[in-house]
């Protein structure tokens, strides 16, 4: 797939995740995608109830929202959307529904690029309405230590192999960081410095996140 030629072409990156907490892996993925694809901005979308994660395992959405705002504060191209967090409480948010709402908001003139790590893209065919999703936005799949994108071709059967053209692979410097690891370290009282931003680190310590039971 061709990359866009000029900055300010109105293309928008969307980075979905639970961000529990946001860390340098997320930020690097978004920034590399922004620069490589000349995205006008990247919108981080903290999930309210990701279909693949049990809600009770997640920190309260407002903490995740605050940490995502704090973590992205130093990048003028980054913003955070409450579109999923503010969805009706009975709604389970699927990416296909979120992207459809963004398309309504931004109109047909804007191209949307959904940014994921290698682990997430390899699961894509299990996502609700993934074919519709791929028709509405292109995907930028970034490398992530521990997950091989060489398996990507194999996830589509021959009937759907054309969908591969909607996914671009982007090699980025590998950061073997996960939110799971940060939560585990915080729980054990180990340092989380340099895995996330210092603001997010302070927020986690101040609010004693991941130490006590769910906030
Ligand atoms: P958890 O361990 O709780 O699953 P996580 O670190 O995987 O957290 P998510 O919020 O699940 O973070 O991921 C959001 C998106 O960011 C996904 O597309 C994921 O693949 C991507 N991502 C997360 N960490 C990295 C990383 N270190 N490098 C590249 N992409 C990443
Ligand atoms: Mg994850």
mmCIF file of C-alpha atoms and ligand atoms in Angstrom:
data_model
loop_
_atom_site.group_PDB
_atom_site.id
_atom_site.type_symbol
_atom_site.label_atom_id
_atom_site.label_comp_id
_atom_site.label_asym_id
_atom_site.label_seq_id
_atom_site.Cartn_x
_atom_site.Cartn_y
_atom_site.Cartn_z
ATOM 1 C CA UNK A 1 0.000 0.000 0.000
ATOM 2 C CA UNK A 2 1.213 3.486 -0.799
ATOM 3 C CA UNK A 3 1.906 5.910 1.996
ATOM 4 C CA UNK A 4 0.505 9.406 1.987
ATOM 5 C CA UNK A 5 2.745 12.073 0.570
ATOM 6 C CA UNK A 6 2.063 15.212 2.503
ATOM 7 C CA UNK A 7 1.517 16.162 6.115
ATOM 8 C CA UNK A 8 -1.910 17.543 6.894
ATOM 9 C CA UNK A 9 -3.732 15.363 4.368
ATOM 10 C CA UNK A 10 -6.462 14.877 6.923
ATOM 11 C CA UNK A 11 -5.733 11.222 7.519
ATOM 12 C CA UNK A 12 -6.425 10.198 11.062
ATOM 13 C CA UNK A 13 -4.920 7.417 13.145
ATOM 14 C CA UNK A 14 -7.014 5.658 15.751
ATOM 15 C CA UNK A 15 -5.258 3.711 18.497
ATOM 16 C CA UNK A 16 -7.605 1.503 20.484
ATOM 17 C CA UNK A 17 -6.677 -0.310 23.662
ATOM 18 C CA UNK A 18 -7.449 -0.785 27.300
ATOM 19 C CA UNK A 19 -4.466 1.362 28.311
ATOM 20 C CA UNK A 20 -4.393 -0.121 31.805
ATOM 21 C CA UNK A 21 -1.994 1.663 31.958
ATOM 22 C CA UNK A 22 -0.770 3.393 28.782
ATOM 23 C CA UNK A 23 2.971 2.745 28.308
ATOM 24 C CA UNK A 24 5.882 3.590 26.026
ATOM 25 C CA UNK A 25 5.018 0.716 23.658
ATOM 26 C CA UNK A 26 1.659 2.342 22.845
ATOM 27 C CA UNK A 27 3.178 5.795 22.476
ATOM 28 C CA UNK A 28 5.992 4.630 20.216
ATOM 29 C CA UNK A 29 3.585 2.635 18.016
ATOM 30 C CA UNK A 30 1.331 5.671 17.570
ATOM 31 C CA UNK A 31 4.182 8.088 16.915
ATOM 32 C CA UNK A 32 5.905 5.828 14.394
ATOM 33 C CA UNK A 33 2.605 5.290 12.548
ATOM 34 C CA UNK A 34 1.880 9.024 12.611
ATOM 35 C CA UNK A 35 5.204 9.906 11.093
ATOM 36 C CA UNK A 36 5.389 7.103 8.545
ATOM 37 C CA UNK A 37 1.828 7.611 7.258
ATOM 38 C CA UNK A 38 1.788 11.384 7.657
ATOM 39 C CA UNK A 39 -1.226 11.227 9.904
ATOM 40 C CA UNK A 40 -2.663 14.565 10.887
ATOM 41 C CA UNK A 41 -3.263 13.237 14.379
ATOM 42 C CA UNK A 42 -3.696 10.075 16.390
ATOM 43 C CA UNK A 43 -6.722 9.617 18.605
ATOM 44 C CA UNK A 44 -6.336 7.224 21.518
ATOM 45 C CA UNK A 45 -9.567 5.440 22.375
ATOM 46 C CA UNK A 46 -9.601 3.763 25.792
ATOM 47 C CA UNK A 47 -12.025 0.856 25.656
ATOM 48 C CA UNK A 48 -14.880 0.715 28.120
ATOM 49 C CA UNK A 49 -15.571 -2.987 28.036
ATOM 50 C CA UNK A 50 -13.320 -4.711 25.566
ATOM 51 C CA UNK A 51 -15.079 -7.825 24.336
ATOM 52 C CA UNK A 52 -12.001 -9.942 24.967
ATOM 53 C CA UNK A 53 -11.283 -8.812 28.528
ATOM 54 C CA UNK A 54 -13.363 -9.334 31.614
ATOM 55 C CA UNK A 55 -14.538 -5.943 32.842
ATOM 56 C CA UNK A 56 -13.840 -6.727 36.464
ATOM 57 C CA UNK A 57 -10.170 -7.146 35.645
ATOM 58 C CA UNK A 58 -9.903 -3.563 34.406
ATOM 59 C CA UNK A 59 -9.178 -0.433 36.407
ATOM 60 C CA UNK A 60 -12.023 1.993 36.609
ATOM 61 C CA UNK A 61 -12.429 3.652 33.211
ATOM 62 C CA UNK A 62 -11.793 7.136 34.570
ATOM 63 C CA UNK A 63 -8.342 6.126 35.806
ATOM 64 C CA UNK A 64 -7.510 4.651 32.414
ATOM 65 C CA UNK A 65 -8.815 7.784 30.715
ATOM 66 C CA UNK A 66 -6.767 10.054 33.003
ATOM 67 C CA UNK A 67 -3.611 8.016 32.475
ATOM 68 C CA UNK A 68 -4.108 8.106 28.704
ATOM 69 C CA UNK A 69 -4.511 11.889 28.796
ATOM 70 C CA UNK A 70 -1.451 12.282 31.029
ATOM 71 C CA UNK A 71 0.607 9.867 28.924
ATOM 72 C CA UNK A 72 -0.174 11.656 25.648
ATOM 73 C CA UNK A 73 0.105 15.204 27.017
ATOM 74 C CA UNK A 74 3.501 15.975 25.499
ATOM 75 C CA UNK A 75 2.581 15.123 21.927
ATOM 76 C CA UNK A 76 0.625 17.835 20.122
ATOM 77 C CA UNK A 77 -0.624 15.326 17.546
ATOM 78 C CA UNK A 78 -2.150 13.007 20.146
ATOM 79 C CA UNK A 79 -5.597 13.292 21.692
ATOM 80 C CA UNK A 80 -7.892 11.023 23.683
ATOM 81 C CA UNK A 81 -11.508 10.209 22.901
ATOM 82 C CA UNK A 82 -14.205 9.224 25.390
ATOM 83 C CA UNK A 83 -16.331 7.726 22.632
ATOM 84 C CA UNK A 84 -16.225 4.217 24.097
ATOM 85 C CA UNK A 85 -16.063 5.206 27.770
ATOM 86 C CA UNK A 86 -19.220 7.288 27.418
ATOM 87 C CA UNK A 87 -21.174 4.684 25.477
ATOM 88 C CA UNK A 88 -24.330 3.404 27.205
ATOM 89 C CA UNK A 89 -23.454 1.129 30.093
ATOM 90 C CA UNK A 90 -25.167 -1.897 28.550
ATOM 91 C CA UNK A 91 -23.228 -1.524 25.310
ATOM 92 C CA UNK A 92 -20.249 -3.687 24.572
ATOM 93 C CA UNK A 93 -17.959 -1.659 22.386
ATOM 94 C CA UNK A 94 -16.730 -3.272 19.248
ATOM 95 C CA UNK A 95 -14.131 -1.564 17.104
ATOM 96 C CA UNK A 96 -16.417 -1.807 14.069
ATOM 97 C CA UNK A 97 -19.053 0.295 15.874
ATOM 98 C CA UNK A 98 -16.502 2.827 17.088
ATOM 99 C CA UNK A 99 -14.976 3.290 13.637
ATOM 100 C CA UNK A 100 -18.425 3.651 12.146
ATOM 101 C CA UNK A 101 -19.114 6.493 14.599
ATOM 102 C CA UNK A 102 -15.791 8.150 13.768
ATOM 103 C CA UNK A 103 -16.666 7.937 10.073
ATOM 104 C CA UNK A 104 -19.924 9.757 10.771
ATOM 105 C CA UNK A 105 -18.072 12.405 12.777
ATOM 106 C CA UNK A 106 -15.251 13.002 10.279
ATOM 107 C CA UNK A 107 -17.127 12.329 7.044
ATOM 108 C CA UNK A 108 -16.083 10.447 3.947
ATOM 109 C CA UNK A 109 -13.263 12.862 3.052
ATOM 110 C CA UNK A 110 -11.029 11.599 5.854
ATOM 111 C CA UNK A 111 -9.203 8.301 5.721
ATOM 112 C CA UNK A 112 -9.027 6.466 9.000
ATOM 113 C CA UNK A 113 -6.128 4.203 9.949
ATOM 114 C CA UNK A 114 -6.530 1.849 12.878
ATOM 115 C CA UNK A 115 -3.188 1.222 14.570
ATOM 116 C CA UNK A 116 -2.564 -2.100 16.312
ATOM 117 C CA UNK A 117 0.305 -4.160 17.582
ATOM 118 C CA UNK A 118 1.156 -7.545 16.081
ATOM 119 C CA UNK A 119 -0.744 -9.491 18.746
ATOM 120 C CA UNK A 120 -3.987 -7.640 18.069
ATOM 121 C CA UNK A 121 -3.824 -7.873 14.268
ATOM 122 C CA UNK A 122 -3.258 -11.627 14.425
ATOM 123 C CA UNK A 123 -6.623 -11.885 16.227
ATOM 124 C CA UNK A 124 -8.417 -9.677 13.718
ATOM 125 C CA UNK A 125 -10.576 -12.385 12.142
ATOM 126 C CA UNK A 126 -12.150 -13.026 15.561
ATOM 127 C CA UNK A 127 -13.335 -9.402 15.796
ATOM 128 C CA UNK A 128 -17.008 -8.690 15.206
ATOM 129 C CA UNK A 129 -17.602 -7.440 11.648
ATOM 130 C CA UNK A 130 -13.930 -7.452 10.715
ATOM 131 C CA UNK A 131 -14.721 -7.407 6.985
ATOM 132 C CA UNK A 132 -16.878 -4.298 7.387
ATOM 133 C CA UNK A 133 -14.195 -2.816 9.606
ATOM 134 C CA UNK A 134 -11.543 -3.356 6.919
ATOM 135 C CA UNK A 135 -13.808 -1.698 4.357
ATOM 136 C CA UNK A 136 -14.155 1.391 6.578
ATOM 137 C CA UNK A 137 -10.546 1.858 7.615
ATOM 138 C CA UNK A 138 -7.090 0.635 6.791
ATOM 139 C CA UNK A 139 -4.923 -0.999 9.420
ATOM 140 C CA UNK A 140 -1.361 -0.238 10.399
ATOM 141 C CA UNK A 141 0.049 -3.264 12.199
ATOM 142 C CA UNK A 142 3.238 -2.511 14.086
ATOM 143 C CA UNK A 143 5.769 -5.080 15.186
ATOM 144 C CA UNK A 144 5.760 -6.130 18.833
ATOM 145 C CA UNK A 145 8.395 -8.319 20.507
ATOM 146 C CA UNK A 146 7.089 -11.848 21.020
ATOM 147 C CA UNK A 147 4.592 -11.829 18.134
ATOM 148 C CA UNK A 148 5.493 -12.712 14.557
ATOM 149 C CA UNK A 149 3.693 -10.931 11.744
ATOM 150 C CA UNK A 150 4.782 -13.667 9.347
ATOM 151 C CA UNK A 151 1.602 -15.512 10.398
ATOM 152 C CA UNK A 152 -0.554 -12.651 9.128
ATOM 153 C CA UNK A 153 -1.078 -14.043 5.612
ATOM 154 C CA UNK A 154 -2.387 -17.262 7.079
ATOM 155 C CA UNK A 155 -5.203 -15.673 9.079
ATOM 156 C CA UNK A 156 -7.358 -15.090 5.976
ATOM 157 C CA UNK A 157 -8.746 -17.938 3.891
ATOM 158 C CA UNK A 158 -8.383 -17.700 0.094
ATOM 159 C CA UNK A 159 -11.800 -16.060 -0.238
ATOM 160 C CA UNK A 160 -10.718 -13.198 2.022
ATOM 161 C CA UNK A 161 -7.063 -12.869 1.048
ATOM 162 C CA UNK A 162 -7.788 -9.578 -0.780
ATOM 163 C CA UNK A 163 -8.361 -8.002 2.624
ATOM 164 C CA UNK A 164 -4.624 -8.208 3.251
ATOM 165 C CA UNK A 165 -4.182 -5.159 1.014
ATOM 166 C CA UNK A 166 -5.970 -3.141 3.695
ATOM 167 C CA UNK A 167 -3.262 -3.912 6.252
ATOM 168 C CA UNK A 168 0.173 -2.280 6.204
ATOM 169 C CA UNK A 169 2.997 -3.650 8.278
ATOM 170 C CA UNK A 170 5.277 -1.244 10.061
ATOM 171 C CA UNK A 171 8.515 -2.270 11.739
ATOM 172 C CA UNK A 172 9.225 -0.181 14.823
ATOM 173 C CA UNK A 173 11.939 -0.394 17.480
ATOM 174 C CA UNK A 174 10.873 -3.260 19.715
ATOM 175 C CA UNK A 175 9.765 -2.417 23.226
ATOM 176 C CA UNK A 176 8.943 -5.548 25.190
ATOM 177 C CA UNK A 177 6.566 -3.680 27.492
ATOM 178 C CA UNK A 178 3.011 -4.672 28.366
ATOM 179 C CA UNK A 179 0.417 -3.205 30.684
ATOM 180 C CA UNK A 180 0.172 -6.625 32.313
ATOM 181 C CA UNK A 181 3.823 -6.428 33.278
ATOM 182 C CA UNK A 182 3.451 -2.887 34.643
ATOM 183 C CA UNK A 183 0.433 -3.927 36.736
ATOM 184 C CA UNK A 184 2.392 -6.888 38.081
ATOM 185 C CA UNK A 185 5.383 -4.741 38.978
ATOM 186 C CA UNK A 186 3.227 -2.119 40.682
ATOM 187 C CA UNK A 187 1.497 -4.831 42.686
ATOM 188 C CA UNK A 188 4.851 -6.099 43.899
ATOM 189 C CA UNK A 189 6.157 -2.626 44.658
ATOM 190 C CA UNK A 190 8.777 -2.837 41.900
ATOM 191 C CA UNK A 191 9.797 0.179 39.858
ATOM 192 C CA UNK A 192 7.786 1.067 36.756
ATOM 193 C CA UNK A 193 10.062 3.943 35.784
ATOM 194 C CA UNK A 194 10.979 4.151 32.072
ATOM 195 C CA UNK A 195 8.224 1.724 31.091
ATOM 196 C CA UNK A 196 5.654 4.501 30.971
ATOM 197 C CA UNK A 197 5.872 8.292 31.250
ATOM 198 C CA UNK A 198 6.783 9.828 34.591
ATOM 199 C CA UNK A 199 3.348 11.469 34.792
ATOM 200 C CA UNK A 200 1.603 8.127 34.436
ATOM 201 C CA UNK A 201 3.988 6.584 36.947
ATOM 202 C CA UNK A 202 3.126 9.341 39.443
ATOM 203 C CA UNK A 203 -0.594 8.901 38.805
ATOM 204 C CA UNK A 204 -0.351 5.150 39.484
ATOM 205 C CA UNK A 205 1.584 5.697 42.716
ATOM 206 C CA UNK A 206 -0.618 8.537 43.924
ATOM 207 C CA UNK A 207 -3.801 6.565 43.379
ATOM 208 C CA UNK A 208 -2.293 3.268 44.544
ATOM 209 C CA UNK A 209 -3.461 1.608 41.341
ATOM 210 C CA UNK A 210 -2.869 -2.119 40.934
ATOM 211 C CA UNK A 211 -1.908 -2.508 44.588
ATOM 212 C CA UNK A 212 -5.322 -2.821 46.074
ATOM 213 C CA UNK A 213 -8.247 -4.685 44.568
ATOM 214 C CA UNK A 214 -9.969 -3.080 41.582
ATOM 215 C CA UNK A 215 -10.374 0.707 41.880
HETATM 216 P P1 LIG B 1 -2.361 -5.910 28.400
HETATM 217 O O1 LIG B 1 -1.070 -6.556 28.843
HETATM 218 O O2 LIG B 1 -3.264 -5.481 29.519
HETATM 219 O O3 LIG B 1 -3.077 -6.705 27.318
HETATM 220 P P2 LIG B 1 -1.081 -4.259 26.416
HETATM 221 O O4 LIG B 1 0.276 -3.812 26.802
HETATM 222 O O5 LIG B 1 -1.199 -5.403 25.453
HETATM 223 O O6 LIG B 1 -1.933 -4.520 27.719
HETATM 224 P P3 LIG B 1 -3.335 -2.997 25.185
HETATM 225 O O7 LIG B 1 -4.067 -1.840 25.763
HETATM 226 O O8 LIG B 1 -3.932 -4.360 25.290
HETATM 227 O O9 LIG B 1 -1.853 -3.002 25.851
HETATM 228 O O10 LIG B 1 -2.935 -2.729 23.670
HETATM 229 C C1 LIG B 1 -3.461 -1.708 22.870
HETATM 230 C C2 LIG B 1 -2.779 -1.788 21.509
HETATM 231 O O11 LIG B 1 -1.385 -1.478 21.634
HETATM 232 C C3 LIG B 1 -2.838 -3.189 20.868
HETATM 233 O O12 LIG B 1 -3.026 -3.026 19.466
HETATM 234 C C4 LIG B 1 -1.465 -3.744 21.156
HETATM 235 O O13 LIG B 1 -1.082 -4.704 20.203
HETATM 236 C C5 LIG B 1 -0.586 -2.507 21.069
HETATM 237 N N1 LIG B 1 0.618 -2.617 21.881
HETATM 238 C C6 LIG B 1 0.681 -2.739 23.215
HETATM 239 N N2 LIG B 1 1.943 -2.817 23.652
HETATM 240 C C7 LIG B 1 2.731 -2.743 22.557
HETATM 241 C C8 LIG B 1 4.158 -2.785 22.368
HETATM 242 N N3 LIG B 1 4.986 -2.930 23.391
HETATM 243 N N4 LIG B 1 4.622 -2.672 21.093
HETATM 244 C C9 LIG B 1 3.761 -2.539 20.061
HETATM 245 N N5 LIG B 1 2.399 -2.499 20.174
HETATM 246 C C10 LIG B 1 1.888 -2.612 21.414
HETATM 247 MG MG1 LIG B 2 -3.045 -6.384 25.165
#
